[in-house]
Coordinates of C-alpha atoms in Angstrom, one line a residue:
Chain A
X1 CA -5.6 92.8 61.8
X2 CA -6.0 89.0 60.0
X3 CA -5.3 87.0 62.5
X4 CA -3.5 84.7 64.7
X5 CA -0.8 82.2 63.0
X6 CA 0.8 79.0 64.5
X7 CA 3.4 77.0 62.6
X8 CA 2.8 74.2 64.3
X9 CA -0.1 72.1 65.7
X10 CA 1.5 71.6 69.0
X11 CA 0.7 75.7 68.8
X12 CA -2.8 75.6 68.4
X13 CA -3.6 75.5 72.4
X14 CA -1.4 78.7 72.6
X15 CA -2.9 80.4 69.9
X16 CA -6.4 79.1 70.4
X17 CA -6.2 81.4 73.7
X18 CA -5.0 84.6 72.3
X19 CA -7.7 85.1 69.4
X20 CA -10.6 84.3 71.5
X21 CA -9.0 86.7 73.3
X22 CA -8.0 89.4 70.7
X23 CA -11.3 88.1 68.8
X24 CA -9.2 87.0 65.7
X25 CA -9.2 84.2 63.3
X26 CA -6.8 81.3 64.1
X27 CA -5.0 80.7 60.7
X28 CA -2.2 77.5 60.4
X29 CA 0.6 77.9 58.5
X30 CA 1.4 75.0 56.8
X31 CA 5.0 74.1 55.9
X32 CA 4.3 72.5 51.6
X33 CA 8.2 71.5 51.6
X34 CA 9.3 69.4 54.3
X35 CA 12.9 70.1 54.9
X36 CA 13.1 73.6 53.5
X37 CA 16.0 75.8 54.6
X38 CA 14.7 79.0 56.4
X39 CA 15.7 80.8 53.6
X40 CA 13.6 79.1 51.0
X41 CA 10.7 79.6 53.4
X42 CA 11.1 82.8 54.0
X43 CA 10.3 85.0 51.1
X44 CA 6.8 83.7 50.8
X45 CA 6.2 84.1 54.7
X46 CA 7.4 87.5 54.4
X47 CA 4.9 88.4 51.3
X48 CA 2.2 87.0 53.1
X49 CA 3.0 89.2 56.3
X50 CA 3.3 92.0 54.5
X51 CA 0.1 91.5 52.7
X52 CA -2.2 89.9 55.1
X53 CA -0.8 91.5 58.5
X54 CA -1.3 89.3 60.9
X55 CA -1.1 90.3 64.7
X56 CA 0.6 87.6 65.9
X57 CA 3.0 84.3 64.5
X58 CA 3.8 82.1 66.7
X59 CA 6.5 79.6 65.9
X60 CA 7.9 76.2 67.7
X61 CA 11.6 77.1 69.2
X62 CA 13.4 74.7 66.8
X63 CA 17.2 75.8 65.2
X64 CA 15.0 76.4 61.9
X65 CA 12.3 78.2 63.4
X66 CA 13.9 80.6 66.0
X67 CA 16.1 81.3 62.3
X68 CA 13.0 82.3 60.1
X69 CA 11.5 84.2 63.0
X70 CA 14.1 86.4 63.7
X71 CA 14.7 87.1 59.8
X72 CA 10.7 87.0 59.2
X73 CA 10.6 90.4 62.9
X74 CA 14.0 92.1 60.8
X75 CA 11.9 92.2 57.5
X76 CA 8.7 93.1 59.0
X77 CA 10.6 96.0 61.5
X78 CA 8.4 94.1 64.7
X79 CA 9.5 92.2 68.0
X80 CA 10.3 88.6 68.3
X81 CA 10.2 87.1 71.7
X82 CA 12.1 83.5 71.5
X83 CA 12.1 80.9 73.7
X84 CA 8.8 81.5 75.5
X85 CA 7.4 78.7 78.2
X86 CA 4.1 80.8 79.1
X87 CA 2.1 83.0 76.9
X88 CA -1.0 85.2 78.5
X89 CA -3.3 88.2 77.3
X90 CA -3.4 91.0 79.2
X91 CA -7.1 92.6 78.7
X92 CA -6.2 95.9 80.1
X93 CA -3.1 96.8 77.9
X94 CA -3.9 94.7 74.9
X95 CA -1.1 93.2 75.0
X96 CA 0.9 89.9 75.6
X97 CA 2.8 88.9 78.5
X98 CA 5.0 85.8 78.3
X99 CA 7.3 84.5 79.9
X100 CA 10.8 83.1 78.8
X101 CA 14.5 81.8 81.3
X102 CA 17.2 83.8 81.4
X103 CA 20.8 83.1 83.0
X104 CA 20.7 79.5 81.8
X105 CA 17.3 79.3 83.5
X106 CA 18.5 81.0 87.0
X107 CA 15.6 83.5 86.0
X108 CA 12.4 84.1 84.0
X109 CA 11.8 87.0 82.2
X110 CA 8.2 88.5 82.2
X111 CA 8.3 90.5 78.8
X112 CA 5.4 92.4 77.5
X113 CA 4.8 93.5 73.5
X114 CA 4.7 97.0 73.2
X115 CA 3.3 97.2 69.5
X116 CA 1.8 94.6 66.9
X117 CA 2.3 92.3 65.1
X118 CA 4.4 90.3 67.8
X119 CA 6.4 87.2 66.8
X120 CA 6.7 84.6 69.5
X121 CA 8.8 81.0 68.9
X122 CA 7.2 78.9 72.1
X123 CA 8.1 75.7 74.0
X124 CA 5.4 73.3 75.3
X125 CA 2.0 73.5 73.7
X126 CA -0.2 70.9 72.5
X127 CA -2.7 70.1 69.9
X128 CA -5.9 71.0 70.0
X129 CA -9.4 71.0 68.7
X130 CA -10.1 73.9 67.1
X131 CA -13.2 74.8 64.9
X132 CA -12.9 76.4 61.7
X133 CA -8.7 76.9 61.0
X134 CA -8.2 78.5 58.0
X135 CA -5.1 77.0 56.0
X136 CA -2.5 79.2 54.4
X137 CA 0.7 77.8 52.7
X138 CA 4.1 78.4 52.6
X139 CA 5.9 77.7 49.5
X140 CA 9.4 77.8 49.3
X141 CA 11.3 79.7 46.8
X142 CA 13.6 77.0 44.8
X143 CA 16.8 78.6 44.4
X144 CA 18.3 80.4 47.7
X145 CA 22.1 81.3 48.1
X146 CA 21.8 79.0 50.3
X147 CA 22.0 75.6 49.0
X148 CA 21.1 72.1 50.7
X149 CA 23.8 69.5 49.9
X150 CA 23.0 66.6 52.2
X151 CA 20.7 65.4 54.8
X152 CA 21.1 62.7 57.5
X153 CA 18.7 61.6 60.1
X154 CA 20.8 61.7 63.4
X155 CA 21.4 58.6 65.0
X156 CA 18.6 57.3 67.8
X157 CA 19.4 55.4 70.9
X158 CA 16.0 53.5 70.8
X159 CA 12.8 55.5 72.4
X160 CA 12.8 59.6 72.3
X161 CA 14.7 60.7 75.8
X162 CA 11.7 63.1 76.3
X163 CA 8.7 60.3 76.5
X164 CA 10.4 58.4 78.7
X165 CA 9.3 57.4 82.6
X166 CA 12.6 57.1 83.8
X167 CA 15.8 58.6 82.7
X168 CA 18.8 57.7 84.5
X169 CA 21.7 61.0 83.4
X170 CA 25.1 60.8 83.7
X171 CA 27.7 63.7 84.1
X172 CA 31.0 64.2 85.0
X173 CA 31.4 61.7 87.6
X174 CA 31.9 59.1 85.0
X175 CA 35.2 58.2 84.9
X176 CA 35.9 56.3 81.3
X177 CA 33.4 55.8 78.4
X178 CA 33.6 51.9 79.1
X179 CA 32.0 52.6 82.3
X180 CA 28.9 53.0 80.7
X181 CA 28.0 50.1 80.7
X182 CA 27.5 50.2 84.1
X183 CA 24.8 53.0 83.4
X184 CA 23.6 51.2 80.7
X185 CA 22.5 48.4 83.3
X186 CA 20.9 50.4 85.5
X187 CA 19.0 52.1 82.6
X188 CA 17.6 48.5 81.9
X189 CA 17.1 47.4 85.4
X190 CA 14.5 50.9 85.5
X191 CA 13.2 50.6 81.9
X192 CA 15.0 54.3 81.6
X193 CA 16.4 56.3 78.9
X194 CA 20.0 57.3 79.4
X195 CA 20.4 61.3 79.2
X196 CA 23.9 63.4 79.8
X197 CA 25.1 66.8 80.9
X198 CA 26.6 68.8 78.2
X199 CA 30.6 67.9 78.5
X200 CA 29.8 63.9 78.2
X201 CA 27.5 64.7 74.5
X202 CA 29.7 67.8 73.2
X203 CA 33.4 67.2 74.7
X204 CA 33.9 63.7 75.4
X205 CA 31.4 62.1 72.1
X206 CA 30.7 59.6 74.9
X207 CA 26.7 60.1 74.3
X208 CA 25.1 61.7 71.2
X209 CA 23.8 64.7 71.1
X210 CA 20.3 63.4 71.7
X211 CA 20.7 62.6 75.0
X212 CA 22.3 65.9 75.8
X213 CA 19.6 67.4 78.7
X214 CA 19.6 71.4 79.2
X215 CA 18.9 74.5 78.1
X216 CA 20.5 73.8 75.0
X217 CA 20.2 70.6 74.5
X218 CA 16.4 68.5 75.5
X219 CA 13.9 69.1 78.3
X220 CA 12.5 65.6 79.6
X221 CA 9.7 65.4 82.1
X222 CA 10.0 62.0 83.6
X223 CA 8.5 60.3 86.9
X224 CA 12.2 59.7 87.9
X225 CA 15.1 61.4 87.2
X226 CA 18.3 59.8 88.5
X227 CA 21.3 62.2 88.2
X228 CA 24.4 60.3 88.7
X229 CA 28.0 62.3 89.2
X230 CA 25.8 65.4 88.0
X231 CA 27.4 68.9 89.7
X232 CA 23.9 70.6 88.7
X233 CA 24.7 73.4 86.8
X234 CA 22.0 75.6 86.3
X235 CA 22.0 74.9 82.2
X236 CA 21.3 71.4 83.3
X237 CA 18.6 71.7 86.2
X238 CA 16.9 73.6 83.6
X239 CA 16.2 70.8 81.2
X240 CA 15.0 68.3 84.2
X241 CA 13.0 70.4 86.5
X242 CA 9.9 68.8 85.1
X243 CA 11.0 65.5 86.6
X244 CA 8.4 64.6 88.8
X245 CA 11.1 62.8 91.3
X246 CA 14.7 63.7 91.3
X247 CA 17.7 61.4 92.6
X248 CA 21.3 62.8 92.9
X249 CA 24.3 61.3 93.6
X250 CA 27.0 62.6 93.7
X251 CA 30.6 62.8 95.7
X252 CA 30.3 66.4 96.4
X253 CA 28.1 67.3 99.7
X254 CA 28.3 70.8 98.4
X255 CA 27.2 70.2 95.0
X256 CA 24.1 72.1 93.4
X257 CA 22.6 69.4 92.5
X258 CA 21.3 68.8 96.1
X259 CA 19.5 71.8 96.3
X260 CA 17.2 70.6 93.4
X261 CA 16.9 67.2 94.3
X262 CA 14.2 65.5 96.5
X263 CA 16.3 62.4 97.4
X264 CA 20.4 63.3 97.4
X265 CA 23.2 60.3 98.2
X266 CA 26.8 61.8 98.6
X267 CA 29.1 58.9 97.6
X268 CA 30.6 57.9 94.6
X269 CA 28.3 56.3 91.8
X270 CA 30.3 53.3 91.3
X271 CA 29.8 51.7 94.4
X272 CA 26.1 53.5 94.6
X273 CA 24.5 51.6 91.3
X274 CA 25.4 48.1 92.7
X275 CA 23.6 48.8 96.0
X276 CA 20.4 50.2 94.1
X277 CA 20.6 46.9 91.9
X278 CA 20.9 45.0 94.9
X279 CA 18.0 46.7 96.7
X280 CA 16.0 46.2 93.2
X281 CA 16.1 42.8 92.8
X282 CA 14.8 42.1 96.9
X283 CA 12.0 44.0 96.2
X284 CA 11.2 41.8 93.2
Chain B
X1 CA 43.2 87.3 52.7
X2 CA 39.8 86.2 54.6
X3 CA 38.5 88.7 57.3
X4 CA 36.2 87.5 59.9
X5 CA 34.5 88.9 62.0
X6 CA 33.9 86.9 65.8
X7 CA 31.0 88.5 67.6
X8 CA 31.6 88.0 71.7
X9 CA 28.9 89.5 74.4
X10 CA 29.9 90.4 77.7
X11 CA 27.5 88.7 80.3
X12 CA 26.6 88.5 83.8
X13 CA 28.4 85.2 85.0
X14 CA 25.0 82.8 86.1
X15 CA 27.1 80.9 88.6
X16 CA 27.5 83.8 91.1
X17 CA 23.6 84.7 90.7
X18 CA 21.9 84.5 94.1
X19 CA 18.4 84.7 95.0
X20 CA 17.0 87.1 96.7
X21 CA 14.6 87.8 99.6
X22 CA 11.2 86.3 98.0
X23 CA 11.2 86.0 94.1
X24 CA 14.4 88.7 93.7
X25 CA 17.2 87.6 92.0
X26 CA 20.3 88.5 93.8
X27 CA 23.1 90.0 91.3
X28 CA 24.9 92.0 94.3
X29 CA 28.2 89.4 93.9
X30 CA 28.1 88.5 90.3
X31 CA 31.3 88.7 88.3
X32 CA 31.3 89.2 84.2
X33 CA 32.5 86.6 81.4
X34 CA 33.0 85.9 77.6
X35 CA 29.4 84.6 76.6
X36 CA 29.6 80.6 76.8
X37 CA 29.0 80.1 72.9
X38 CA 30.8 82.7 71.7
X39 CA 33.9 81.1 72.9
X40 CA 33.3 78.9 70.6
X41 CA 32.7 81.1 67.8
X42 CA 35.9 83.4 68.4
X43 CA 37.8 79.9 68.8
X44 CA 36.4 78.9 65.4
X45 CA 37.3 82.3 63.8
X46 CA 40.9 81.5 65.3
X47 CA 41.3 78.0 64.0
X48 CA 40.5 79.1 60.5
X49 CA 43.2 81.6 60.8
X50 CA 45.3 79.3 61.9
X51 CA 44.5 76.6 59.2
X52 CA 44.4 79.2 56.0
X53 CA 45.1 82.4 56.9
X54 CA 42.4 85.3 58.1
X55 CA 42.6 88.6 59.9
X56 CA 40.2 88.3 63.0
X57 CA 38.3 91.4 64.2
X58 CA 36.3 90.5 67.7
X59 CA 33.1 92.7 67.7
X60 CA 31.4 93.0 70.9
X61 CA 28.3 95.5 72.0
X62 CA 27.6 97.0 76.0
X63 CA 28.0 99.3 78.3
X64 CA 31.5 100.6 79.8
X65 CA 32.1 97.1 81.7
X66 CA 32.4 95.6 77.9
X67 CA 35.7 96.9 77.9
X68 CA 37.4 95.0 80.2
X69 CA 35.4 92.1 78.1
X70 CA 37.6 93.4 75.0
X71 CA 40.8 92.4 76.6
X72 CA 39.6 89.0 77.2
X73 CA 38.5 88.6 74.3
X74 CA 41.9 89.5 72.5
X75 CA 43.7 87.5 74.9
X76 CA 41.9 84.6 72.9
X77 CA 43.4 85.1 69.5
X78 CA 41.7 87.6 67.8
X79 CA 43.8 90.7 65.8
X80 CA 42.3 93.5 66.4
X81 CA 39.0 94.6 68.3
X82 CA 35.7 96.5 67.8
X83 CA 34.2 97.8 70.8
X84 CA 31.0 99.8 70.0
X85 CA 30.7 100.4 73.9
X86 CA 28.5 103.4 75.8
X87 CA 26.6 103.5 78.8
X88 CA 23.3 103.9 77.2
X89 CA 24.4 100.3 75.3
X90 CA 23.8 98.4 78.8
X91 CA 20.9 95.8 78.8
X92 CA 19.8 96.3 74.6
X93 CA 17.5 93.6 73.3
X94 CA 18.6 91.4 70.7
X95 CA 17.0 93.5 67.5
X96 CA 19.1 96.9 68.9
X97 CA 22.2 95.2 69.4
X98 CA 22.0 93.4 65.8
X99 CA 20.8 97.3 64.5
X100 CA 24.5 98.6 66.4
X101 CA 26.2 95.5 64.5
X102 CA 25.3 95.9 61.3
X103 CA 26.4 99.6 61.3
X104 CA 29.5 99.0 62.9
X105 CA 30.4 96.3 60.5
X106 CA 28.7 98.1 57.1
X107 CA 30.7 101.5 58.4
X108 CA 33.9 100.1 60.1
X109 CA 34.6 96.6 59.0
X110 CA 34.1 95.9 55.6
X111 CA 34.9 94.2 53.8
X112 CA 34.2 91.1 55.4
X113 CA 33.9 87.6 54.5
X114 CA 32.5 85.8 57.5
X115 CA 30.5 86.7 60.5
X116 CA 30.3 84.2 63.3
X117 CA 28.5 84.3 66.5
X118 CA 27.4 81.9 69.2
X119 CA 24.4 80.3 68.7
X120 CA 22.6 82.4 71.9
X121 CA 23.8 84.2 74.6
X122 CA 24.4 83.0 77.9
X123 CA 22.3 85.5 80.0
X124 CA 19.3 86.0 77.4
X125 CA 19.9 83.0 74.5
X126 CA 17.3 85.0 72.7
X127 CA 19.2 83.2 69.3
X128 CA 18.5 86.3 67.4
X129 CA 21.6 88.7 67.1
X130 CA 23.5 86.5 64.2
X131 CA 19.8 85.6 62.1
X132 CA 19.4 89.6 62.5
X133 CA 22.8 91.0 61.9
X134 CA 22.9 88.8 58.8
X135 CA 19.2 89.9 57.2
X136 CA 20.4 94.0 58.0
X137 CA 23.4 92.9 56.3
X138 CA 21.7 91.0 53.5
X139 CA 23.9 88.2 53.3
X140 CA 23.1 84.2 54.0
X141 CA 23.0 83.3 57.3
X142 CA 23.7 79.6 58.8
X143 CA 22.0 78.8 62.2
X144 CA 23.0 75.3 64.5
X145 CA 26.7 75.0 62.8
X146 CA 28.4 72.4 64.2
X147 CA 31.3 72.2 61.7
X148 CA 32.8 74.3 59.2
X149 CA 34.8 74.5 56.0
X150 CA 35.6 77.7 53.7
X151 CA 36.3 77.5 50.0
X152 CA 37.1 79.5 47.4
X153 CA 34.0 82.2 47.5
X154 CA 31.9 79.7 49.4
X155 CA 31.5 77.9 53.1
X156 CA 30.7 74.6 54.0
X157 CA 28.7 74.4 56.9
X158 CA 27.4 71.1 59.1
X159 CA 24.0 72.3 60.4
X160 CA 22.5 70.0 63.5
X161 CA 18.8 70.3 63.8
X162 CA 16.6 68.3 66.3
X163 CA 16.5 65.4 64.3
X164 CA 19.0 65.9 61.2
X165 CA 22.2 66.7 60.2
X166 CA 22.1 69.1 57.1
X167 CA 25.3 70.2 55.3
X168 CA 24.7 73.1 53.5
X169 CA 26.9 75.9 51.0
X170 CA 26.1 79.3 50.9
X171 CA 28.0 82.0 49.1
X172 CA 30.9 84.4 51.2
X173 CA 30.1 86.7 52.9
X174 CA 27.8 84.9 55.0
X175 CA 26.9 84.6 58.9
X176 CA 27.3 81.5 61.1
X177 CA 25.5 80.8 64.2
X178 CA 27.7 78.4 66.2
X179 CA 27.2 75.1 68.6
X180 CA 29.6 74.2 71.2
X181 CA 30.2 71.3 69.9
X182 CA 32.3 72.9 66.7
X183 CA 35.3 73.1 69.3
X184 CA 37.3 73.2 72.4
X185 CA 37.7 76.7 73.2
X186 CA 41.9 76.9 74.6
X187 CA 42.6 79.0 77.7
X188 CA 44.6 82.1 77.0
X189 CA 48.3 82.1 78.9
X190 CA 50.1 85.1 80.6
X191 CA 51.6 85.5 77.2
X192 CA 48.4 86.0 75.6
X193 CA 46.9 88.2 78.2
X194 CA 49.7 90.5 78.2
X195 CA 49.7 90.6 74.2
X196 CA 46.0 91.0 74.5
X197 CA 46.6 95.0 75.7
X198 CA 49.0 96.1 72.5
X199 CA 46.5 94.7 70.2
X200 CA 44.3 97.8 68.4
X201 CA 40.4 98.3 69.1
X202 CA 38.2 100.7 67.5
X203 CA 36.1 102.3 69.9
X204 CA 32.7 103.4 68.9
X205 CA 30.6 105.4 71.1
X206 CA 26.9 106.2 70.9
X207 CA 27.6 109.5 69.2
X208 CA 29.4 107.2 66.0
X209 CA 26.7 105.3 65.4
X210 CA 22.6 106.0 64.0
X211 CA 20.3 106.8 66.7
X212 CA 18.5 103.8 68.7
X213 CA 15.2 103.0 67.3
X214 CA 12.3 103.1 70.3
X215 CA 12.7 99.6 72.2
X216 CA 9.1 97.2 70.8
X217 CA 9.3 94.6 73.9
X218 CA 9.8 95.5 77.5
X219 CA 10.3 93.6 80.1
X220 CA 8.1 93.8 82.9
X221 CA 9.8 91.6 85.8
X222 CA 12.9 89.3 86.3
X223 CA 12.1 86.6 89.1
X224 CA 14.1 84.1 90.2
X225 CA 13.6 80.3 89.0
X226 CA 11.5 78.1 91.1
X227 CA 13.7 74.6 91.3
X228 CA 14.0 74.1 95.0
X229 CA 13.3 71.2 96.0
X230 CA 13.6 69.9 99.4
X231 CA 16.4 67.1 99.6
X232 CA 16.0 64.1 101.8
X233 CA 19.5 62.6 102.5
X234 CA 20.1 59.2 102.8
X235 CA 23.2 56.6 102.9
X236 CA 25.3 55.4 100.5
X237 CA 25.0 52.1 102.2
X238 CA 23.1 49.3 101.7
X239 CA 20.6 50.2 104.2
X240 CA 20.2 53.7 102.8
X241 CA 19.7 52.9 99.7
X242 CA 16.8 50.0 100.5
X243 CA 15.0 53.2 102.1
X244 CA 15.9 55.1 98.9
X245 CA 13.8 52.1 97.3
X246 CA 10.9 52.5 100.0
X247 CA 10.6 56.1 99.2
X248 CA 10.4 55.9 95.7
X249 CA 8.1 53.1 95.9
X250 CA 5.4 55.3 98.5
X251 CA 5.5 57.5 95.4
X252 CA 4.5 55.3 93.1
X253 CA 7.5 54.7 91.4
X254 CA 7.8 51.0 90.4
X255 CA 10.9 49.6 88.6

């Protein structure tokens, strides 16, 4: 077998593990074409597979990635495991086990490979030193059936959601878009981000996309998480429980978001965010 | 006329998941739904219908419990249904269930012109049925679709990635992976419901379809989520919320 292969360099910690372990060469894919659809990628990843056989690929969990993964596993007849948040060797079997939420993150799966290669698209990582990686390059076909029109950097709201110390999120609980600007002062008072459960970003357009926090949308990891008028859905919780402190408010005693919450107000937000000013600015 | 295809699982509903004694997770009390973004996808499939004219088949995969799922999803505005339901199609990982679609739709529902499914599933979100179904199928396949439009021979398709928008054209027939943010998905009335059981559904059955290839992953343990935390209550008062201030502060946290 030739070797482990990461697509990314956030991967290299991941895959740095599993060929000491498996005693293989680390290889990085490297992506020539910024931009590339999956498709366009994909024949030359294939050909590669085919001829090199690698043991395992591991891949970031991005829309393009999970997408060339699971068309790379159809083509090569192997498993993909997506969405993985741990990734161990077990000596014994020879094989991997990772692990990966299911439910909306209610549960994690513990899945195991039961024949090589494996494909794995993983969340987390980091970059690391590592002696010796051997290059290997993708290059995209030019002509696909599928065919790039136009592309558009989404719109920012100022620093990335997911570096931030403090995020102050808003659900539900907000009554009209106008009001906030009342979150929008509290965000400045903390030096936060502001981040949203899915309705506000996908149904109301009141927040972009960007700030959308949960399974499907970002995972932050702040010191403080302040949820305001947040039920705590469990598609949600998912994409905060790496907040270091959590703050809920909310009207509902009964509501979820208690339960994963280290500091929980019920009352209303409106009248909440001008006492928490207020206490603010006597500390100062 | 166009033909699409609206691929729906049947899931566990996560809101009635309990946990269990230790790490268990408790699915004693749960009740079954419509996957979350294949509402969207079905309500997509249903729009375009409505807007230029399409027959819509729903295709869904499972065990016996899928076909109450059927109804629901008919009740939502698709024509006519494709169950491929049999008790040994209960808990299939993604790469057996995209091996069940492509024969059901290469056999039974060609031809087609567009395949749309929800971008993951609620209970797995393993994001790889539609990428599958659409490589076993050999036709182009659009992931993150956020908006769509179908020419003559061709879609238009608004793809949102982590950090761009793309808008890309590929060639019919192709498959879409769907967002929830493409649409509102409407709530079927009485009307619907009761419409939903005269509408037809091919049933396929194990013995209809090529034999299962030998599952490559298994899965070793399901465990309950650690995100328990213990919640200290305090006042929306003035006075409550100065201690609120306190607290954070012990922990370091200093606005």
């Amino acid at each position: 077998m030739a070797g482990i292969w990461v697509g990314a360099d956030e991967l290299l910690s991941v895959g740095k593990e599993i060929a000491g372990a498996r005693r293989e060469p680390l290889i990085r894919l490297v992506w020539t074409q910024e931009g590339a659809l999956p498709s366009q990628n994909l024949p030359a990843l294939v050909q590669l597979a085919q001829e090199e056989g690698p043991s395992v690929i591991l891949f970031p969990s991005t829309v393009n990635m999970n997408e060339m993964a699971a068309r790379l596993a159809y083509a090569l007849n192997c498993p993909f495991i997506s969405g993985c948040i741990k990734v161990g060797y077990v000596v014994e079997e020879d094989c991997l086990e990772v692990e990966r939420l299911l439910y909306g993150g209610a549960a994690v799966q513990v899945v195991r490979n039961e024949s090589w290669p494996v494909i794995l698209s993983v969340s987390g990582g980091e970059k690391v030193e590592v002696e010796g990686v051997k290059i290997k390059e993708v290059i995209p076909a030019l002509e696909e059936r599928e065919r790039l029109l136009e592309r558009r950097e989404k719109a920012h709201t100022g620093r990335s959601i997911t570096e931030a110390k403090v995020v102050v999120s808003v659900g539900r609980g907000l009554k009209s878009r106008e009001d906030l600007s009342l979150i929008k002062d509290l965000a400045v008072a903390v030096g936060g981000e502001i981040g949203c459960t899915r309705p506000l970003a996908s149904e109301l357009n009141w927040l972009p996309e960007s700030a959308c926090i949960g399974l499907s949308g970002v995972q932050v990891n702040p010191d403080v998480y302040i949820a305001l008028g947040i039920s705590g859905q469990i598609q949600h919780v998912v994409g905060m429980r790496g907040a270091r402190v959590v703050v809920a408010v909310n009207k509902d005693e009964k509501a979820p978001i208690f339960g994963v919450a280290d500091f929980g107000i019920v009352g209303d937000l409106y009248s909440f965010i001008p006492l928490f000013l207020m206490a603010l600015n006597e500390k100062r | 006329m166009l033909h699409i295809v609206a691929c729906c699982k049947w899931v566990i509903d996560e809101a009635y998941i309990r946990r269990g004694a230790g790490e268990e997770v408790d699915l004693s009390a749960v009740d079954w739904k419509i996957s979350d973004y294949d509402r969207h996808a079905l309500e997509e499939a249903v729009r375009l219908k409505e807007s230029q004219g399409a027959k819509v088949t729903v295709l869904t995969v499972g065990d016996e419990k899928t076909a109450k799922g059927m109804k629901d999803m008919l009740s939502r505005g698709a024509d006519e249904g494709c169950l491929v339901a049999d008790k040994a199609f209960g808990d299939l990982d993604s790469a057996t269930t995209a091996d069940l679609m492509v024969s059901a739709i290469e056999k039974h529902l060609s031809p087609y012109d567009l395949i749309l499914f929800g971008e993951g599933s609620s209970d797995l979100y393993a994001r790889q049925v539609g990428p599958r179904v659409a490589a076993g199928l050999k036709i182009p396949c659009l992931t993150g679709v956020r908006r769509i439009a179908v020419g003559e021979g061709y879609v238009e398709a608004e793809r949102s990635l982590e950090g761009e928008i793309e808008l890309v054209r590929a060639p019919l027939p192709a498959a879409l992976t769907v967002l929830p943010e493409i649409n509102a998905p409407r709530i079927p009335g009485v009307k619907e419901t009761l419409a939903a059981s005269r509408k037809p559904v091919m049933h396929l059955k194990s013995s209809d379809l090529p034999a299962l290839k030998a599952p490559s992953i298994r899965t070793v343990k399901i465990k309950a989520a650690q995100l328990k935390r213990d919640c200290l209550f305090l006042d929306n008062t003035p006075e409550g919320v100065r201690i609120l201030v306190e607290e954070l502060k012990k922990k370091g946290l200093n606005f």
